[in-house]
Coordinates of C-alpha atoms and ligand atoms in Angstrom, one line a residue:
M1 CA 32.0 23.3 11.9
S2 CA 31.2 22.6 15.0
T3 CA 27.8 20.6 16.6
Q4 CA 26.0 23.2 18.3
E5 CA 26.6 24.9 15.1
Q6 CA 25.6 22.0 12.8
D7 CA 22.2 21.9 15.1
R8 CA 21.4 25.2 14.0
L9 CA 21.4 24.8 11.0
F10 CA 19.8 21.5 10.9
A11 CA 16.9 23.7 12.9
L12 CA 17.0 26.5 10.3
R13 CA 17.0 24.8 7.7
Q14 CA 14.3 21.9 9.1
L15 CA 11.5 25.8 9.1
N16 CA 12.2 25.5 6.0
L17 CA 12.2 29.6 5.7
L18 CA 15.4 30.4 3.6
D19 CA 15.0 32.0 0.3
T20 CA 10.9 31.3 0.8
S21 CA 9.2 34.7 -0.6
P22 CA 8.5 37.5 1.3
S23 CA 5.5 37.6 3.2
E24 CA 3.6 40.3 4.5
S25 CA 3.0 39.0 8.0
F26 CA 7.0 39.4 8.3
D27 CA 7.2 42.9 5.8
R28 CA 4.9 44.2 9.3
I29 CA 7.2 43.7 11.6
T30 CA 10.4 45.3 9.9
R31 CA 7.7 48.4 8.9
M32 CA 7.1 48.7 12.5
A33 CA 10.5 48.7 13.4
S34 CA 11.7 50.7 10.7
Q35 CA 9.4 53.8 11.8
L36 CA 9.0 53.1 16.1
F37 CA 13.3 53.5 15.6
G38 CA 12.7 56.2 12.7
L39 CA 15.6 54.4 10.9
P40 CA 15.6 53.6 6.7
I41 CA 16.4 50.6 7.2
A42 CA 14.2 47.1 8.9
A43 CA 15.6 43.3 8.6
V44 CA 14.7 39.9 9.4
S45 CA 17.8 38.6 9.3
L46 CA 18.1 34.5 9.4
T47 CA 22.2 33.1 9.5
D48 CA 22.9 30.5 7.4
E49 CA 25.9 28.5 6.8
N50 CA 27.6 31.6 4.9
R51 CA 25.1 34.3 4.2
Q52 CA 23.0 37.0 6.2
W53 CA 19.5 35.9 4.5
F54 CA 17.1 38.3 4.3
K55 CA 13.4 36.6 5.2
S56 CA 11.9 40.5 5.1
R57 CA 13.6 43.6 4.3
V58 CA 12.8 47.9 4.1
G59 CA 15.6 49.8 3.0
V60 CA 17.6 47.6 1.2
D61 CA 17.6 45.8 -2.6
H62 CA 19.7 42.6 -1.5
W63 CA 18.6 39.0 -0.9
E64 CA 21.6 38.6 1.5
I65 CA 25.2 40.0 2.5
P66 CA 28.1 37.5 3.4
R67 CA 27.9 35.9 7.0
E68 CA 31.4 37.4 7.2
T69 CA 31.6 40.7 9.4
A70 CA 28.3 41.0 9.2
P71 CA 26.4 42.5 12.7
C72 CA 23.6 39.8 12.1
A73 CA 26.0 37.0 12.7
D74 CA 27.6 38.3 15.2
V75 CA 23.9 38.7 17.0
C76 CA 24.0 34.6 15.7
N77 CA 27.2 33.9 17.4
S78 CA 26.3 35.2 20.9
S79 CA 22.4 35.2 21.0
H80 CA 22.6 38.6 22.9
P81 CA 21.2 42.5 21.1
L82 CA 24.5 44.0 19.8
I83 CA 24.5 47.8 19.6
I84 CA 27.4 49.1 17.4
Q85 CA 26.7 53.1 17.1
D86 CA 29.0 53.9 14.5
L87 CA 30.5 51.2 12.9
L88 CA 33.7 53.5 11.4
A89 CA 34.6 54.0 14.9
S90 CA 34.2 50.2 15.6
D91 CA 37.6 48.1 15.2
C92 CA 35.6 45.4 14.0
Y93 CA 33.1 46.9 12.3
R94 CA 34.7 49.5 10.4
N95 CA 35.9 47.5 7.5
S96 CA 32.7 45.2 7.3
Y97 CA 31.0 45.0 4.1
L98 CA 28.1 47.1 5.5
A99 CA 30.2 50.2 6.6
N100 CA 31.7 50.3 3.0
S101 CA 27.9 50.1 1.6
G102 CA 27.2 53.4 3.5
I103 CA 25.8 51.9 7.0
R104 CA 27.1 53.8 10.6
F105 CA 24.7 52.4 13.1
Y106 CA 23.3 49.1 13.8
A107 CA 21.1 47.5 16.8
G108 CA 20.2 43.4 16.4
A109 CA 18.6 41.6 19.1
P110 CA 18.7 37.5 18.4
L111 CA 15.8 35.5 17.1
V112 CA 16.5 31.9 19.3
T113 CA 14.1 29.1 19.4
R114 CA 12.4 27.4 22.2
E115 CA 14.5 24.9 21.7
G116 CA 17.6 27.7 21.9
H117 CA 19.0 27.4 18.7
T118 CA 19.4 31.4 17.1
L119 CA 18.0 31.5 13.8
G120 CA 19.3 35.1 13.4
A121 CA 18.4 39.2 14.1
M122 CA 15.7 41.3 13.8
C123 CA 17.6 44.5 13.0
V124 CA 17.7 47.8 12.4
L125 CA 19.9 50.2 10.3
G126 CA 21.5 53.9 10.2
T127 CA 23.7 55.6 8.0
Q128 CA 24.5 57.9 10.2
P129 CA 25.8 57.3 13.9
R130 CA 22.9 56.3 16.5
E131 CA 22.6 56.2 20.2
V132 CA 19.9 53.8 21.2
S133 CA 18.2 54.2 24.9
E134 CA 17.3 51.1 27.1
Q135 CA 13.5 51.5 25.4
E136 CA 14.3 51.2 22.8
Q137 CA 16.1 47.8 23.8
A138 CA 13.2 46.4 24.8
T139 CA 11.1 47.4 21.5
L140 CA 14.2 45.5 19.4
R141 CA 13.8 42.0 21.4
D142 CA 10.0 43.0 21.7
L143 CA 10.1 42.4 17.2
A144 CA 12.3 39.9 17.4
A145 CA 9.9 37.8 19.8
M146 CA 7.0 38.9 17.8
V147 CA 9.4 37.0 14.4
M148 CA 10.2 34.6 16.2
A149 CA 5.9 33.5 17.2
Q150 CA 5.4 34.7 13.4
I151 CA 8.0 31.2 12.9
E152 CA 6.5 29.0 14.7
L153 CA 3.2 30.2 14.1
Q154 CA 4.2 29.0 10.5
H155 CA 6.2 26.1 11.4
A156 CA 3.3 24.7 13.6
F157 CA 0.3 25.2 10.7
G158 CA -0.4 22.4 8.9
R159 CA 0.6 20.1 11.5
I160 CA -1.3 20.9 14.5
D161 CA -4.9 18.9 13.8
P162 CA -6.6 21.2 14.9
L163 CA -9.9 18.5 16.4
T164 CA -7.7 16.5 18.4
G165 CA -4.5 19.8 19.1
L166 CA -2.5 16.5 19.2
S167 CA 0.5 16.7 16.2
N168 CA -0.1 14.9 13.2
R169 CA 1.4 13.0 10.6
H170 CA 3.5 15.9 8.9
Q171 CA 4.5 17.3 12.2
F172 CA 6.0 13.4 12.8
A173 CA 8.3 12.7 9.7
E174 CA 10.0 15.6 11.2
D175 CA 10.3 14.7 14.3
L176 CA 11.0 11.5 12.8
Q177 CA 14.0 13.4 11.3
D178 CA 15.0 14.9 15.1
M179 CA 15.2 11.4 16.1
E180 CA 17.3 10.3 13.0
R181 CA 19.5 12.9 14.3
D182 CA 19.3 12.8 18.1
A183 CA 19.8 8.7 17.5
P184 CA 21.3 7.1 14.7
N185 CA 20.1 3.4 14.2
G186 CA 18.2 3.9 17.7
R187 CA 15.5 1.5 18.0
R188 CA 11.8 2.1 18.2
V189 CA 8.7 0.6 18.8
A190 CA 5.6 2.4 16.6
L191 CA 1.9 1.4 18.5
F192 CA -1.0 1.6 15.9
T193 CA -4.1 2.3 17.5
E194 CA -7.3 1.9 15.7
V195 CA -9.9 3.0 17.6
V196 CA -13.4 1.8 14.8
N197 CA -12.2 -0.4 11.3
A198 CA -13.5 1.0 8.9
S199 CA -16.0 0.2 8.4
E200 CA -17.4 1.1 12.0
L201 CA -16.1 4.2 11.0
S202 CA -19.0 4.9 8.0
M203 CA -21.0 3.0 9.9
F204 CA -21.0 5.5 13.1
H205 CA -20.9 8.5 10.6
R206 CA -24.1 7.3 8.7
T207 CA -26.6 6.9 12.0
M208 CA -24.2 9.8 13.9
G209 CA -23.1 11.9 11.6
P210 CA -19.6 13.3 11.8
A211 CA -19.9 15.7 14.7
F212 CA -20.1 12.7 16.7
L213 CA -16.8 10.7 14.9
D214 CA -15.3 14.4 15.8
E215 CA -16.4 13.5 19.2
L216 CA -15.2 9.9 19.9
A217 CA -11.6 11.4 18.0
R218 CA -11.3 14.1 20.9
I219 CA -12.1 11.7 23.8
A220 CA -10.5 8.9 22.4
A221 CA -7.3 11.1 21.6
R222 CA -7.5 12.2 25.9
C223 CA -8.2 8.7 27.0
L224 CA -5.1 7.6 24.9
Q225 CA -3.0 10.6 26.5
Q226 CA -3.6 10.1 30.0
A227 CA -2.7 6.8 29.5
I228 CA 0.7 7.3 27.9
G229 CA 1.5 10.1 29.5
P230 CA 2.4 14.1 29.3
S231 CA 6.1 13.5 27.5
S232 CA 5.4 10.8 25.3
T233 CA 3.9 12.6 21.5
L234 CA 0.5 10.9 20.5
Y235 CA 0.2 11.9 16.7
Y236 CA -3.5 11.9 15.6
L237 CA -3.7 10.5 11.8
G238 CA -7.7 11.0 10.8
G239 CA -10.6 8.4 11.2
C240 CA -9.5 7.7 14.5
Q241 CA -6.5 6.4 14.0
F242 CA -3.4 7.5 17.0
M243 CA 0.0 6.8 17.2
H244 CA 2.5 7.0 19.2
L245 CA 6.8 6.0 20.0
V246 CA 7.8 3.7 22.9
N247 CA 11.5 2.7 23.1
Q248 CA 12.4 -1.3 22.0
A249 CA 11.5 -3.8 24.5
S250 CA 10.1 -7.6 24.6
D251 CA 6.9 -8.7 22.4
A252 CA 5.5 -9.7 25.4
E253 CA 5.9 -5.7 27.4
L254 CA 5.1 -4.5 24.1
L255 CA 1.9 -6.6 23.8
E256 CA 1.2 -6.4 27.4
E257 CA 1.3 -2.1 27.0
A258 CA -0.6 -2.9 23.6
L259 CA -3.5 -3.8 25.5
R260 CA -3.2 -1.9 28.3
L261 CA -3.8 1.2 25.9
R262 CA -6.7 -1.0 24.6
Q263 CA -8.3 -1.5 28.3
A264 CA -8.3 2.1 28.7
L265 CA -10.3 3.2 25.6
L266 CA -12.9 0.6 26.7
A267 CA -13.3 2.0 30.0
L268 CA -14.5 4.9 28.1
E269 CA -17.7 2.5 27.1
S270 CA -18.7 1.9 31.1
T271 CA -18.0 6.0 31.7
R272 CA -20.6 6.7 29.5
D273 CA -18.4 9.2 27.5
V274 CA -18.5 7.2 24.3
P275 CA -22.4 5.9 24.1
V276 CA -21.8 2.8 21.2
L277 CA -19.3 -0.3 21.3
I278 CA -15.9 0.4 20.2
H279 CA -13.3 -3.0 19.7
P280 CA -10.3 -1.1 19.0
I281 CA -7.2 -2.8 17.6
M282 CA -3.8 -2.1 18.6
G283 CA -0.7 -2.8 15.6
I284 CA 3.2 -2.4 17.5
A285 CA 5.8 -1.9 14.7
P286 CA 9.8 -2.6 15.6
F287 CA 11.5 -0.1 13.6
C288 CA 15.0 0.7 13.2
L289 CA 15.7 4.9 12.7
G290 CA 17.6 5.8 9.9
E291 CA 16.5 2.6 8.4
V292 CA 12.0 3.5 7.5
T293 CA 10.6 6.2 6.2
A294 CA 8.3 8.0 8.2
A295 CA 5.6 7.0 5.6
D296 CA 6.7 3.4 6.2
V297 CA 6.4 3.5 10.0
L298 CA 3.0 4.7 10.6
R299 CA 1.8 2.0 7.0
I300 CA 3.9 -1.2 9.1
A301 CA 2.3 -0.3 11.9
H302 CA -0.9 0.4 10.0
A303 CA -0.6 -2.6 8.8
A304 CA 0.4 -4.7 12.0
C305 CA -3.1 -3.5 13.0
L306 CA -5.1 -4.1 9.9
D307 CA -3.5 -8.3 10.0
A308 CA -4.2 -8.2 13.7
R309 CA -8.0 -7.5 12.6
Q310 CA -7.7 -9.8 10.3
A311 CA -6.4 -12.6 12.1
G312 CA -9.1 -11.9 14.6
E313 CA -6.8 -10.6 17.3
V314 CA -7.2 -7.1 19.5
A315 CA -3.6 -6.7 18.7
G316 CA -0.7 -8.2 16.2
L317 CA 3.3 -7.4 15.7
F318 CA 4.1 -6.0 12.4
S319 CA 5.2 -9.6 10.4
L320 CA 7.9 -9.4 7.7
D321 CA 6.3 -11.9 6.0
L322 CA 2.1 -11.4 6.0
D323 CA 3.8 -7.5 4.7
A324 CA 6.1 -9.3 2.1
H325 CA 2.9 -11.0 1.0
H326 CA 0.4 -8.1 1.1
Q327 CA 3.2 -6.0 -0.9
R328 CA 3.4 -9.0 -3.5
R329 CA -0.5 -9.1 -4.1
F330 CA -1.0 -5.1 -4.4
T331 CA 2.3 -5.1 -7.1
L332 CA 0.3 -9.0 -8.6
L333 CA -2.8 -6.5 -8.7
G334 CA -1.3 -3.4 -10.3
D335 CA 0.7 -5.4 -12.9
I336 CA -1.5 -7.6 -14.6
G337 CA -2.5 -4.2 -16.6
R338 CA 0.5 -4.6 -17.9
A339 CA 0.9 -7.7 -18.4
L340 CA -2.0 -8.2 -20.6
D341 CA -0.7 -5.4 -23.2
N342 CA 2.5 -7.4 -23.1
A343 CA 3.1 -9.5 -25.5
D344 CA 6.1 -11.6 -22.9
E345 CA 4.4 -11.7 -19.8
L346 CA 1.1 -14.5 -20.5
Y347 CA 1.2 -17.3 -22.2
L348 CA -1.3 -21.0 -21.9
V349 CA 0.1 -23.9 -22.0
F350 CA -2.0 -26.9 -22.7
Q351 CA -2.3 -30.6 -20.5
P352 CA -3.2 -33.0 -22.3
R353 CA -7.2 -35.2 -21.5
V354 CA -6.7 -38.6 -22.5
S355 CA -9.0 -41.2 -23.1
L356 CA -8.8 -43.8 -19.8
G357 CA -10.0 -46.4 -22.5
S358 CA -8.3 -46.2 -25.2
G359 CA -5.3 -44.0 -24.5
E360 CA -6.1 -41.6 -27.2
C361 CA -5.7 -38.1 -26.5
L362 CA -8.8 -36.2 -26.9
G363 CA -7.7 -32.5 -25.7
A364 CA -5.8 -30.5 -23.7
E365 CA -7.1 -28.1 -21.4
A366 CA -5.7 -24.5 -21.5
L367 CA -4.0 -23.2 -18.1
L368 CA -2.5 -19.8 -18.1
R369 CA 1.2 -18.3 -17.3
W370 CA 2.3 -15.2 -15.8
H371 CA 6.7 -14.4 -16.6
H372 CA 6.2 -11.0 -14.3
P373 CA 9.7 -9.2 -15.2
T374 CA 10.8 -9.0 -11.4
L375 CA 8.7 -11.7 -9.6
G376 CA 9.4 -15.1 -12.3
E377 CA 6.6 -17.2 -13.0
V378 CA 3.5 -16.2 -11.0
S379 CA 1.0 -19.2 -10.8
P380 CA -3.1 -18.8 -11.8
G381 CA -3.2 -20.2 -8.0
E382 CA -1.7 -16.8 -6.7
F383 CA -3.1 -14.2 -8.9
I384 CA -6.6 -15.6 -10.5
P385 CA -7.6 -15.8 -7.1
L386 CA -6.7 -12.1 -6.5
I387 CA -7.7 -10.7 -9.8
E388 CA -11.1 -13.3 -10.1
N389 CA -13.8 -10.1 -8.5
T390 CA -11.9 -6.9 -9.8
P391 CA -12.3 -4.9 -12.8
M392 CA -9.4 -6.8 -14.1
A393 CA -11.5 -10.5 -14.7
K394 CA -12.7 -9.7 -17.5
P395 CA -10.3 -8.6 -19.9
L396 CA -8.0 -11.2 -18.6
T397 CA -10.5 -14.5 -19.1
Q398 CA -11.2 -12.8 -22.8
W399 CA -7.3 -12.7 -23.2
V400 CA -7.8 -16.5 -22.1
L401 CA -10.7 -17.2 -24.3
R402 CA -9.0 -15.1 -27.9
H403 CA -5.9 -16.9 -27.7
A404 CA -7.5 -20.9 -26.3
I405 CA -9.5 -20.1 -29.6
R406 CA -6.5 -19.0 -31.7
Q407 CA -4.7 -22.0 -31.2
A408 CA -7.6 -25.2 -30.8
A409 CA -9.2 -22.9 -34.5
F410 CA -4.7 -23.7 -35.7
W411 CA -5.0 -27.7 -34.6
H412 CA -7.7 -28.1 -35.9
Q413 CA -7.1 -26.4 -39.2
Q414 CA -3.8 -28.9 -38.6
G415 CA -7.1 -31.7 -38.3
E416 CA -6.4 -32.5 -34.7
T417 CA -9.8 -31.9 -33.6
L418 CA -9.3 -31.2 -29.7
Q419 CA -11.5 -30.2 -27.9
I420 CA -9.7 -27.1 -25.6
S421 CA -11.4 -27.0 -22.5
V422 CA -10.8 -22.9 -20.7
N423 CA -11.2 -21.8 -17.2
V424 CA -13.4 -19.0 -16.7
S425 CA -13.9 -17.7 -12.9
A426 CA -18.1 -17.0 -11.8
T427 CA -17.2 -12.9 -12.0
N428 CA -17.4 -13.5 -15.6
L429 CA -20.7 -15.3 -15.7
E430 CA -22.1 -12.6 -14.3
E431 CA -21.0 -9.6 -17.5
E432 CA -23.7 -9.7 -20.0
D433 CA -22.0 -10.6 -23.0
F434 CA -20.2 -13.0 -22.0
A435 CA -21.6 -16.0 -24.4
E436 CA -21.9 -13.4 -27.3
R437 CA -18.2 -12.6 -27.1
L438 CA -16.9 -15.8 -27.1
L439 CA -19.1 -17.7 -29.9
D440 CA -18.2 -14.1 -31.5
E441 CA -14.8 -14.8 -31.0
M442 CA -15.5 -19.3 -32.2
A443 CA -17.1 -18.0 -35.3
R444 CA -14.4 -15.5 -36.3
M445 CA -12.2 -18.4 -35.9
S446 CA -15.3 -20.6 -38.0
L447 CA -14.2 -23.4 -34.6
P448 CA -17.1 -25.4 -34.1
S449 CA -18.7 -25.8 -30.9
T450 CA -17.5 -28.9 -30.0
A451 CA -14.2 -27.9 -30.5
I452 CA -14.6 -25.4 -26.6
E453 CA -14.9 -26.6 -22.8
V454 CA -16.1 -23.8 -20.3
E455 CA -14.9 -25.6 -17.0
L456 CA -16.9 -23.8 -14.0
T457 CA -16.5 -24.8 -9.8
E458 CA -19.8 -25.5 -8.3
S459 CA -19.6 -22.4 -6.7
A460 CA -19.8 -20.5 -9.7
L461 CA -22.5 -22.8 -10.8
I462 CA -24.5 -23.5 -8.1
G463 CA -26.5 -20.7 -6.6
Q464 CA -25.8 -17.9 -9.5
G465 CA -28.2 -15.2 -10.5
Q466 CA -30.0 -14.8 -13.9
V467 CA -27.2 -12.7 -15.7
A468 CA -25.4 -16.3 -15.3
A469 CA -27.7 -18.5 -15.9
N470 CA -28.6 -16.8 -19.1
Q471 CA -24.9 -16.8 -20.3
L472 CA -24.5 -20.7 -19.3
K473 CA -27.9 -21.1 -21.7
A474 CA -26.7 -19.6 -24.2
L475 CA -23.8 -21.7 -24.4
I476 CA -24.9 -25.4 -24.4
A477 CA -27.8 -23.8 -26.8
A478 CA -24.7 -22.9 -29.0
G479 CA -23.6 -26.7 -28.8
L480 CA -20.7 -25.9 -25.7
Q481 CA -19.4 -28.2 -23.3
I482 CA -19.7 -27.5 -19.7
A483 CA -17.3 -28.8 -17.2
I484 CA -18.0 -28.8 -12.9
D485 CA -13.6 -28.1 -12.2
D486 CA -12.4 -29.3 -8.6
F487 CA -15.0 -31.4 -8.2
G488 CA -15.7 -32.3 -4.8
T489 CA -13.8 -29.3 -3.0
G490 CA -16.8 -26.8 -2.5
Y491 CA -19.6 -27.5 0.0
S492 CA -22.4 -27.8 -1.9
S493 CA -24.5 -31.1 -1.4
L494 CA -24.7 -33.3 -3.3
S495 CA -28.1 -33.4 -4.2
Y496 CA -27.8 -30.0 -6.6
L497 CA -25.5 -31.7 -8.3
H498 CA -28.4 -33.1 -10.9
E499 CA -29.6 -29.4 -11.1
I500 CA -25.9 -28.2 -12.3
P501 CA -26.8 -27.3 -16.1
A502 CA -23.0 -29.0 -17.3
H503 CA -21.8 -31.8 -19.3
T504 CA -18.2 -33.1 -17.2
V505 CA -16.8 -33.8 -14.0
K506 CA -14.0 -33.1 -12.8
I507 CA -12.8 -34.7 -10.3
D508 CA -10.1 -32.5 -8.3
R509 CA -7.4 -34.3 -7.9
R510 CA -6.5 -34.1 -3.7
F511 CA -8.9 -37.6 -4.2
I512 CA -7.2 -38.6 -7.2
T513 CA -3.4 -38.7 -5.1
E514 CA -4.5 -41.2 -2.2
L515 CA -6.0 -43.4 -4.4
G516 CA -4.2 -46.7 -3.4
Q517 CA -2.9 -45.5 -0.6
D518 CA -6.7 -44.7 1.6
A519 CA -9.3 -46.4 1.2
R520 CA -11.9 -44.4 2.2
T521 CA -10.9 -42.3 -0.2
E522 CA -11.3 -44.5 -3.2
T523 CA -14.7 -45.5 -2.4
L524 CA -15.6 -41.6 -2.4
V525 CA -13.3 -42.2 -5.9
N526 CA -16.1 -45.2 -6.9
S527 CA -18.9 -43.4 -6.2
M528 CA -18.7 -40.2 -7.2
I529 CA -17.7 -41.7 -10.9
S530 CA -21.1 -44.0 -10.6
M531 CA -23.2 -41.3 -9.6
A532 CA -21.8 -39.1 -11.8
H533 CA -22.6 -41.8 -14.5
D534 CA -26.1 -42.0 -13.4
L535 CA -26.5 -38.6 -13.8
G536 CA -25.8 -38.4 -17.4
Y537 CA -22.0 -36.3 -16.9
R538 CA -18.9 -37.7 -18.7
V539 CA -16.1 -38.1 -15.3
V540 CA -12.2 -36.6 -16.1
A541 CA -10.3 -37.3 -13.3
E542 CA -7.9 -34.3 -12.6
G543 CA -3.9 -35.0 -11.1
I544 CA -3.0 -38.3 -12.5
E545 CA 0.5 -38.5 -10.6
N546 CA 1.4 -42.1 -10.8
D547 CA 0.7 -45.7 -12.4
I548 CA -1.5 -47.2 -9.7
S549 CA -3.9 -44.3 -9.9
Y550 CA -4.1 -44.6 -13.8
R551 CA -4.7 -47.8 -13.8
R552 CA -7.3 -48.1 -10.7
L553 CA -9.2 -45.3 -12.7
V554 CA -9.3 -47.7 -16.1
E555 CA -11.2 -50.2 -13.4
L556 CA -13.2 -47.9 -11.6
G557 CA -14.2 -46.9 -15.3
C558 CA -13.6 -43.1 -15.5
N559 CA -14.1 -41.7 -18.6
E560 CA -11.0 -39.9 -19.3
A561 CA -7.8 -38.7 -17.6
Q562 CA -5.3 -35.5 -16.6
G563 CA -1.8 -34.9 -14.9
Y564 CA 2.1 -35.5 -14.2
F565 CA 1.6 -39.0 -15.4
I566 CA -0.2 -38.5 -18.6
A567 CA 1.4 -35.3 -18.8
K568 CA 2.7 -32.0 -17.2
P569 CA 0.6 -28.7 -19.4
L570 CA 3.2 -28.6 -22.3
L571 CA 4.0 -24.9 -24.5
P572 CA 1.8 -25.0 -28.0
L573 CA 5.3 -26.6 -29.9
V574 CA 5.6 -29.1 -26.9
F575 CA 2.3 -30.5 -27.1
E576 CA 2.0 -31.1 -30.6
K577 CA 5.7 -32.7 -30.3
W578 CA 3.9 -35.3 -27.5
L579 CA 1.0 -35.8 -29.7
H580 CA 2.7 -36.6 -32.7
E581 CA 5.5 -39.1 -30.7
R582 CA 2.4 -40.4 -29.4
T583 CA 0.1 -42.0 -32.6
V584 CA 3.8 -42.8 -33.8
Q585 CA 4.1 -44.9 -31.4
Ligands
C2E1 P1 -7.5 -26.0 -12.0 O1 -8.4 -25.6 -13.2 O2 -8.1 -27.3 -11.8 O3 -6.1 -26.9 -12.7 C1 -5.3 -27.4 -12.8 C2 -4.2 -27.9 -12.1 O4 -3.3 -28.5 -11.5 C3 -3.0 -27.4 -13.2 O5 -2.0 -25.8 -12.1 C4 -2.3 -28.2 -13.5 O6 -1.1 -27.5 -13.8 C5 -2.0 -29.5 -12.7 N1 -1.9 -30.4 -12.6 C6 -2.6 -31.0 -13.4 N2 -1.9 -32.7 -12.9 C7 -1.2 -32.5 -12.2 C8 -0.9 -33.7 -11.0 O7 -0.4 -34.8 -12.1 N3 -0.3 -32.7 -10.0 C9 -0.6 -32.1 -9.3 N4 0.0 -31.6 -8.2 N5 -1.2 -31.2 -10.1 C10 -1.4 -30.8 -11.3 P2 -2.2 -24.6 -12.1 O8 -1.9 -24.6 -14.0 O9 -1.4 -24.2 -11.5 O10 -3.3 -23.8 -12.3 C11 -4.1 -23.5 -11.0 C12 -5.1 -23.3 -11.0 O11 -5.5 -21.5 -11.8 C13 -6.6 -24.0 -12.4 O12 -6.6 -25.1 -11.3 C14 -7.7 -23.0 -12.5 O13 -8.1 -23.1 -11.3 C15 -7.1 -21.6 -12.5 N6 -6.8 -21.3 -13.8 C16 -5.7 -21.8 -14.4 N7 -5.5 -21.4 -15.1 C17 -7.2 -20.4 -15.1 C18 -7.4 -19.7 -16.4 O14 -6.9 -19.3 -17.5 N8 -8.8 -18.8 -16.4 C19 -8.8 -18.6 -15.3 N9 -9.7 -18.4 -14.3 N10 -8.5 -19.6 -13.9 C20 -7.4 -20.3 -14.3
MG2 MG1 -9.4 -26.4 -14.5
MG3 MG1 -8.9 -28.8 -11.3

């Protein structure tokens, strides 16, 4: 097949006309053709690879005939009108499919797209030989033009944004396919323009109304189109967001171009076309034709824009690393629900806490682990902050509490009176029934209240609302202990310490690991311990990694210690073994 024919077929298929249902808008034209010519048969006939397919027809029953020896196929090949006064008198068509089915007369005019591809023919047929006047030939050409206008109209529908008159993302998807064909593996760069961000958008909507935003989009569209020139296609993506493609260039040149466009938009403010301050952001995303889908291009270009905005920049290049980071966050957020239902994914490990005085193991901290089916082990340091402020925080902490309580109850039944500490997020305290559920679970397992300690960070404990304060009160009243986790890392003033309703202070590991290396840290740890003691707290040091800090903490009078030097977080069975070996020694 010639490349020309390949291109033609591609153009035809892109129109999504083949094998679609009949439509009145085409049938109206065929009926008119049949009447104007006084002939029983008329059709809009499209030339597919091996067949003539009728988008519309009168006087014929079938939908398609073979392309071979069909006069319409010749109209398509030559792109010229064809008149056959008598098929039986023609050497070419005497034995054609049409002649064999009783057709004697044929007149067809080509259906040509703006790009010059002939899709098929508008034709009229009769069962008697016939002549065609000049005027009738002109009429047939007009009818063919009407068919083409209808095809183009249908095609453009849904691809042009009525507000700005610009192509929309559906058109972009189609244009991208054309580009992939014309320049496979070619490199392009998507420039994304966000004239106003999502929060500005809703603010304008609220204060100025939707008509104002429509006008803003129109003005921005005109301004950007003028700045990029008439030969580049600007796409409107809704919400005052635009995109267009440019050729590959150096990062510096691309940034320069983005800033130039941004400047053009900002100039609108001074001309008073835009009566508000706008903060346009430009996203730049290079890509390779054929490697990404249209949706991907839009996504990465927008991502570049959002990343730039987040970084406080006015223009930014798409970063694969940042994108991978976001995708991973998105995956984790989306998958936690399934993990909660799937017995194999989440599990708890227990890190021993020992008395610095006696060396005895007093308890353990329950730490959550997630074995993700595709990403492998994911640290709670990564997924907890993501989930903390979503509705999943509640079921997740519920899961942890239930499993930690069951494990604690099991150990208690074995005669190990360990205190298990669990980490609870600030948002959990905002749950009205948090304390009630926790206490119920403990009661169900007949666990004494001293067997569980709740770890919360300083920020969760300070400045809480009434609901959180009530939850804490209820827990303390029931005899549970509260620990301030990561102590020293918050920004709260130490003077607040005496107001915090807690029993234990866990000094963050970043102070502990530097013990013995840095005199200032040592002073700090020393004063944290004595101040906490003065206020009546028990002090636990987190993250002891070596003998030096261990000994130093003993000297400083710290009560308990937790860290790799003593033991890493362990699976329950390993923990039991560790505990057993320790007691035997
Ligand atoms: P965290 O509560 O401060 O827990 C202590 C973290 O320090 C744990 O990290 C522990 O494995 C680690 N660690 C302990 N000793 C050492 C040491 O000697 N050296 C070093 N380098 N690290 C040590 P992990 O398990 O990765 O947990 C990180 C954070 O995730 C926790 O910090 C806690 O804030 C949060 N988290 C863990 N499990 C849960 C949970 O069940 N619920 C909630 N809300 N948060 C949790
Ligand atoms: Mg903790
Ligand atoms: Mg901590």
